[in-house]
Short mmCIF file of C-alpha atoms in Angstrom, two decimals:
data_model
loop_
_atom_site.label_atom_id
_atom_site.label_comp_id
_atom_site.label_asym_id
_atom_site.label_seq_id
_atom_site.Cartn_x
_atom_site.Cartn_y
_atom_site.Cartn_z
CA MET A 948 46.51 0.65 -49.60
CA SER A 949 43.85 -0.03 -47.27
CA LEU A 950 44.02 -4.16 -46.83
CA GLU A 951 40.45 -4.35 -49.48
CA ALA A 952 43.01 -1.88 -52.65
CA LEU A 953 45.78 -5.01 -52.07
CA TYR A 954 44.05 -7.30 -51.92
CA ARG A 955 41.68 -6.28 -55.10
CA ASP A 956 45.33 -6.29 -56.86
CA TYR A 957 46.65 -9.53 -55.44
CA ILE A 958 42.75 -11.13 -57.64
CA ASP A 959 43.55 -8.80 -60.34
CA CYS A 960 47.15 -10.68 -60.61
CA LEU A 961 45.50 -13.57 -60.69
CA ASN A 962 42.48 -13.06 -63.51
CA HIS A 963 45.79 -11.94 -65.76
CA ARG A 964 47.79 -14.81 -64.55
CA ARG A 965 51.24 -12.64 -63.54
CA TRP A 966 51.95 -15.46 -61.76
CA GLY A 967 55.77 -13.31 -61.62
CA GLU A 968 54.05 -10.84 -59.56
CA LEU A 969 52.53 -13.41 -56.88
CA ALA A 970 55.27 -13.83 -54.86
CA ARG A 971 54.59 -8.85 -54.22
CA PHE A 972 51.53 -10.61 -52.03
CA VAL A 973 52.31 -14.67 -50.75
CA SER A 974 54.74 -14.38 -47.66
CA ASP A 975 57.42 -17.33 -48.85
CA ASP A 976 56.14 -19.18 -45.51
CA VAL A 977 52.63 -19.06 -46.66
CA LYS A 978 49.97 -21.72 -45.82
CA HIS A 979 47.00 -22.65 -47.39
CA ASN A 980 44.14 -24.87 -45.46
CA GLY A 981 46.23 -25.89 -43.47
CA ARG A 982 49.08 -26.87 -46.07
CA PRO A 983 52.61 -25.29 -46.29
CA LEU A 984 53.50 -24.88 -49.49
CA GLY A 985 55.22 -21.56 -49.36
CA VAL A 986 54.52 -19.18 -52.48
CA ALA A 987 56.34 -21.71 -54.38
CA GLY A 988 54.08 -24.73 -54.15
CA TYR A 989 50.77 -22.15 -54.29
CA ARG A 990 51.51 -20.54 -57.48
CA ALA A 991 52.32 -24.72 -58.55
CA MET A 992 47.89 -24.88 -57.22
CA LEU A 993 46.91 -22.33 -59.00
CA VAL A 994 48.13 -22.99 -62.01
CA GLU A 995 47.42 -26.48 -62.28
CA ASP A 996 43.59 -24.59 -60.66
CA CYS A 997 43.94 -22.26 -64.63
CA GLU A 998 45.27 -25.29 -66.45
CA ARG A 999 42.72 -27.06 -65.38
CA ILE A 1000 39.90 -24.29 -65.86
CA PRO A 1001 41.20 -22.46 -68.58
CA ASP A 1002 38.34 -19.55 -67.93
CA LEU A 1003 38.55 -19.60 -64.54
CA ARG A 1004 38.22 -16.14 -63.61
CA PHE A 1005 37.95 -15.04 -59.76
CA ASP A 1006 35.54 -12.63 -59.23
CA VAL A 1007 34.88 -11.04 -55.74
CA VAL A 1008 31.23 -10.09 -54.47
CA LEU A 1009 31.87 -9.96 -50.53
CA VAL A 1010 34.21 -8.27 -48.84
CA ALA A 1011 35.16 -8.38 -45.00
CA ALA A 1012 38.43 -6.40 -43.51
CA THR A 1013 39.65 -6.80 -40.06
CA PRO A 1014 43.57 -6.47 -40.04
CA PRO A 1015 45.01 -8.64 -40.76
CA LEU A 1016 41.92 -10.45 -41.62
CA LEU A 1017 40.58 -10.03 -44.41
CA ALA A 1018 37.35 -12.27 -46.18
CA ALA A 1019 35.91 -12.39 -49.33
CA ARG A 1020 33.66 -13.96 -50.83
CA ILE A 1021 34.68 -15.42 -55.01
CA ASN A 1022 32.01 -16.51 -57.40
CA PHE A 1023 32.93 -18.48 -60.57
CA ASP A 1024 31.16 -19.08 -63.39
CA CYS A 1025 33.36 -21.58 -65.53
CA SER A 1026 34.29 -24.91 -67.17
CA PRO A 1027 36.85 -27.40 -65.77
CA ALA A 1028 37.70 -30.25 -67.05
CA GLY A 1029 37.23 -33.97 -66.14
CA THR A 1030 36.52 -34.53 -62.77
CA PHE A 1031 36.40 -31.63 -59.91
CA LEU A 1032 36.02 -31.95 -56.26
CA GLY A 1033 35.48 -35.65 -57.11
CA LEU A 1034 32.50 -34.72 -59.09
CA ALA A 1035 32.62 -35.62 -62.91
CA ILE A 1036 31.70 -32.25 -64.75
CA ASN A 1037 34.04 -32.84 -67.50
CA GLY A 1038 34.05 -29.32 -69.58
CA ARG A 1039 30.69 -28.81 -68.46
CA ARG A 1040 29.57 -24.75 -66.78
CA VAL A 1041 28.94 -24.61 -63.26
CA VAL A 1042 28.07 -21.47 -60.93
CA PHE A 1043 30.12 -22.04 -57.48
CA SER A 1044 31.56 -19.80 -54.50
CA GLU A 1045 34.21 -19.95 -52.15
CA ASN A 1046 34.21 -17.94 -48.97
CA VAL A 1047 38.02 -17.94 -47.90
CA PHE A 1048 39.64 -16.14 -44.89
CA TYR A 1049 43.28 -14.58 -45.27
CA ARG A 1050 45.56 -14.03 -42.62
CA TRP A 1051 47.98 -11.28 -43.62
CA GLU A 1052 51.47 -10.19 -42.79
CA GLY A 1053 52.54 -6.10 -43.44
CA GLN A 1054 51.63 -6.51 -47.72
CA ARG A 1055 51.59 -10.61 -48.20
CA ILE A 1056 49.38 -13.51 -47.59
CA VAL A 1057 50.27 -15.62 -44.61
CA GLU A 1058 47.44 -17.74 -43.95
CA VAL A 1059 44.30 -18.68 -46.32
CA TRP A 1060 41.58 -21.04 -44.79
CA SER A 1061 38.66 -21.46 -48.03
CA VAL A 1062 36.19 -23.76 -48.38
CA LEU A 1063 34.64 -24.58 -52.06
CA ASP A 1064 30.80 -24.66 -52.62
CA LYS A 1065 30.40 -28.03 -53.29
CA LEU A 1066 27.17 -28.94 -52.17
CA ALA A 1067 25.82 -26.22 -54.72
CA LEU A 1068 27.93 -27.88 -57.81
CA GLU A 1069 26.08 -31.20 -56.41
CA GLU A 1070 22.77 -29.69 -56.27
CA GLN A 1071 22.99 -28.12 -60.13
CA LEU A 1072 23.91 -32.32 -60.69
CA ALA A 1073 21.46 -33.18 -59.20
CA ALA A 1074 18.80 -30.58 -60.66
CA GLY A 1075 20.31 -31.79 -63.88
CA THR A 1076 21.08 -27.78 -64.79
CA ILE A 1077 24.13 -28.80 -65.82
CA MET B 265 28.51 -1.76 -29.52
CA SER B 266 29.96 -3.23 -32.13
CA LEU B 267 29.22 -6.06 -35.30
CA GLU B 268 31.95 -8.23 -34.79
CA ALA B 269 30.38 -8.16 -30.09
CA LEU B 270 27.17 -8.72 -31.55
CA TYR B 271 28.02 -11.29 -33.56
CA ARG B 272 29.11 -13.17 -30.68
CA ASP B 273 26.16 -12.35 -28.68
CA TYR B 274 24.26 -14.11 -31.72
CA ILE B 275 26.41 -16.82 -31.79
CA ASP B 276 26.18 -17.20 -27.64
CA CYS B 277 21.25 -17.25 -28.67
CA LEU B 278 22.65 -19.89 -30.50
CA ASN B 279 25.18 -22.21 -28.00
CA HIS B 280 22.83 -21.52 -25.61
CA ARG B 281 19.40 -22.69 -28.02
CA ARG B 282 17.61 -19.44 -26.88
CA TRP B 283 15.18 -19.66 -29.75
CA GLY B 284 12.70 -16.81 -27.91
CA GLU B 285 15.51 -14.15 -28.56
CA LEU B 286 16.17 -15.08 -32.54
CA ALA B 287 14.26 -12.76 -33.34
CA ARG B 288 16.72 -9.38 -31.85
CA PHE B 289 19.55 -10.79 -33.37
CA VAL B 290 17.48 -12.04 -37.07
CA SER B 291 15.00 -9.64 -39.55
CA ASP B 292 11.93 -10.85 -40.31
CA ASP B 293 13.18 -10.87 -43.91
CA VAL B 294 16.13 -12.98 -43.45
CA LYS B 295 17.76 -14.93 -46.60
CA HIS B 296 20.12 -17.66 -45.81
CA ASN B 297 21.73 -18.77 -49.55
CA GLY B 298 19.21 -16.86 -51.57
CA ARG B 299 15.52 -18.99 -49.86
CA PRO B 300 14.00 -16.18 -48.09
CA LEU B 301 13.23 -17.58 -44.55
CA GLY B 302 12.56 -15.46 -42.59
CA VAL B 303 13.33 -15.95 -39.20
CA ALA B 304 10.44 -18.39 -37.81
CA GLY B 305 12.06 -20.61 -41.04
CA TYR B 306 15.43 -19.03 -39.88
CA ARG B 307 14.56 -20.72 -36.39
CA ALA B 308 13.05 -23.67 -37.87
CA MET B 309 16.58 -24.21 -39.60
CA LEU B 310 18.50 -23.83 -36.73
CA VAL B 311 16.65 -25.75 -34.11
CA GLU B 312 16.58 -28.64 -37.27
CA ASP B 313 19.77 -28.67 -36.94
CA CYS B 314 20.70 -29.11 -32.93
CA GLU B 315 17.51 -31.61 -33.05
CA ARG B 316 19.97 -33.91 -35.65
CA ILE B 317 23.38 -32.82 -34.12
CA PRO B 318 22.40 -32.54 -29.91
CA ASP B 319 25.92 -31.35 -29.23
CA LEU B 320 26.45 -29.01 -32.58
CA ARG B 321 28.46 -26.01 -30.75
CA PHE B 322 29.37 -22.86 -32.51
CA ASP B 323 33.07 -21.89 -32.38
CA VAL B 324 33.80 -19.13 -33.93
CA VAL B 325 37.40 -18.76 -34.55
CA LEU B 326 37.95 -16.27 -36.95
CA VAL B 327 35.77 -13.22 -37.52
CA ALA B 328 36.40 -10.04 -40.11
CA ALA B 329 34.21 -6.95 -40.61
CA THR B 330 32.96 -4.09 -42.67
CA PRO B 331 29.65 -3.19 -42.07
CA PRO B 332 27.54 -3.96 -42.90
CA LEU B 333 28.83 -6.91 -43.56
CA LEU B 334 30.34 -9.56 -41.51
CA ALA B 335 32.68 -12.62 -42.04
CA ALA B 336 33.67 -15.52 -39.55
CA ARG B 337 35.11 -18.97 -39.80
CA ILE B 338 33.21 -21.60 -37.65
CA ASN B 339 34.34 -24.55 -36.67
CA PHE B 340 32.17 -27.38 -35.29
CA ASP B 341 32.99 -30.25 -33.82
CA CYS B 342 30.31 -32.82 -33.75
CA SER B 343 28.24 -36.14 -33.81
CA PRO B 344 25.51 -36.05 -36.55
CA ALA B 345 23.13 -38.54 -36.31
CA GLY B 346 22.00 -40.35 -39.98
CA THR B 347 23.23 -38.74 -43.05
CA PHE B 348 24.84 -35.01 -43.06
CA LEU B 349 25.82 -33.28 -45.92
CA GLY B 350 24.67 -36.06 -48.01
CA LEU B 351 27.52 -38.73 -45.83
CA ALA B 352 26.28 -41.36 -44.12
CA ILE B 353 28.37 -39.97 -40.45
CA ASN B 354 25.93 -42.04 -38.05
CA GLY B 355 26.43 -40.52 -35.00
CA ARG B 356 30.59 -40.40 -36.07
CA ARG B 357 31.96 -37.54 -34.82
CA VAL B 358 33.81 -35.56 -37.43
CA VAL B 359 35.32 -32.09 -37.18
CA PHE B 360 34.40 -29.30 -40.09
CA SER B 361 34.50 -25.50 -40.26
CA GLU B 362 32.35 -23.29 -41.91
CA ASN B 363 32.43 -19.82 -43.79
CA VAL B 364 29.87 -17.57 -43.14
CA PHE B 365 28.74 -14.14 -44.52
CA TYR B 366 26.28 -12.60 -42.74
CA ARG B 367 24.87 -9.07 -44.17
CA TRP B 368 23.24 -7.03 -41.06
CA GLU B 369 20.99 -3.90 -41.27
CA GLY B 370 20.88 -2.24 -37.88
CA GLN B 371 21.24 -4.21 -35.21
CA ARG B 372 19.78 -7.53 -37.63
CA ILE B 373 20.93 -10.64 -39.80
CA VAL B 374 18.94 -10.12 -43.59
CA GLU B 375 21.58 -12.32 -45.39
CA VAL B 376 23.61 -15.21 -44.85
CA TRP B 377 26.01 -16.51 -47.59
CA SER B 378 27.11 -19.80 -45.46
CA VAL B 379 29.70 -22.67 -47.05
CA LEU B 380 30.39 -25.52 -45.61
CA ASP B 381 33.55 -27.61 -45.92
CA LYS B 382 32.47 -30.91 -47.18
CA LEU B 383 35.57 -31.63 -48.54
CA ALA B 384 37.19 -31.96 -45.03
CA LEU B 385 34.22 -34.19 -44.27
CA GLU B 386 34.91 -36.66 -47.17
CA GLU B 387 38.57 -36.27 -46.60
CA GLN B 388 38.07 -37.79 -42.89
CA LEU B 389 35.70 -40.33 -44.47
CA ALA B 390 38.14 -41.04 -46.76
CA ALA B 391 41.30 -41.14 -43.90
CA GLY B 392 38.88 -43.68 -42.35
CA THR B 393 40.03 -41.00 -38.81
CA ILE B 394 36.04 -40.80 -38.61
#
């Protein structure tokens, strides 16, 4: 299975909230933006994201892979409750992207470098489009 | 030449401010985050960045490529004058990253999807480390 196919299975796991399968795709020793979360901490982060953003869906629009690295651009179109990335979104619908790199060991993610497009959210707030 | 080698030549062009060579790497019709800048607008954007941040240097730390797409993570360690990404940096030294996708046609970049890690800058400001 290609790294991209494996990655798309991982994203499917997230979109279906199949948290019991997460350890198939994520290493026990996973780091996220430098933080050693481990799979339990990584799962807790995702579960919390989905609780705060019930309509969260990961829409992968670009993928580039040079194993063991894979990069993705993920679009979001969702309604975060309360404060999100330091901004008072309060359930309004927002559209933004994440550009993210993953390093894999075998079939599992061991390190993630994620950047969320907060500037895009601020532009939507400033323009009054949300 | 591999797409990654070509990309590293492009980055070298930026780091040496060889603006006269930019059109070798960037299409006449280039778009940046959805804006149709063209190569002249793209060059103007880069020149302005380098004026506001004289010590700007593009340090490519991760690359993944599935032609015609290439993704990179670029680290910055620099001192932006005045306001940068809406934050009052005022010449202090900051460290942050960009995760960016490029779509190539032949030897040139035709589309860029860039996300700058503003959250990392805000954390540095909040922690008082800059």
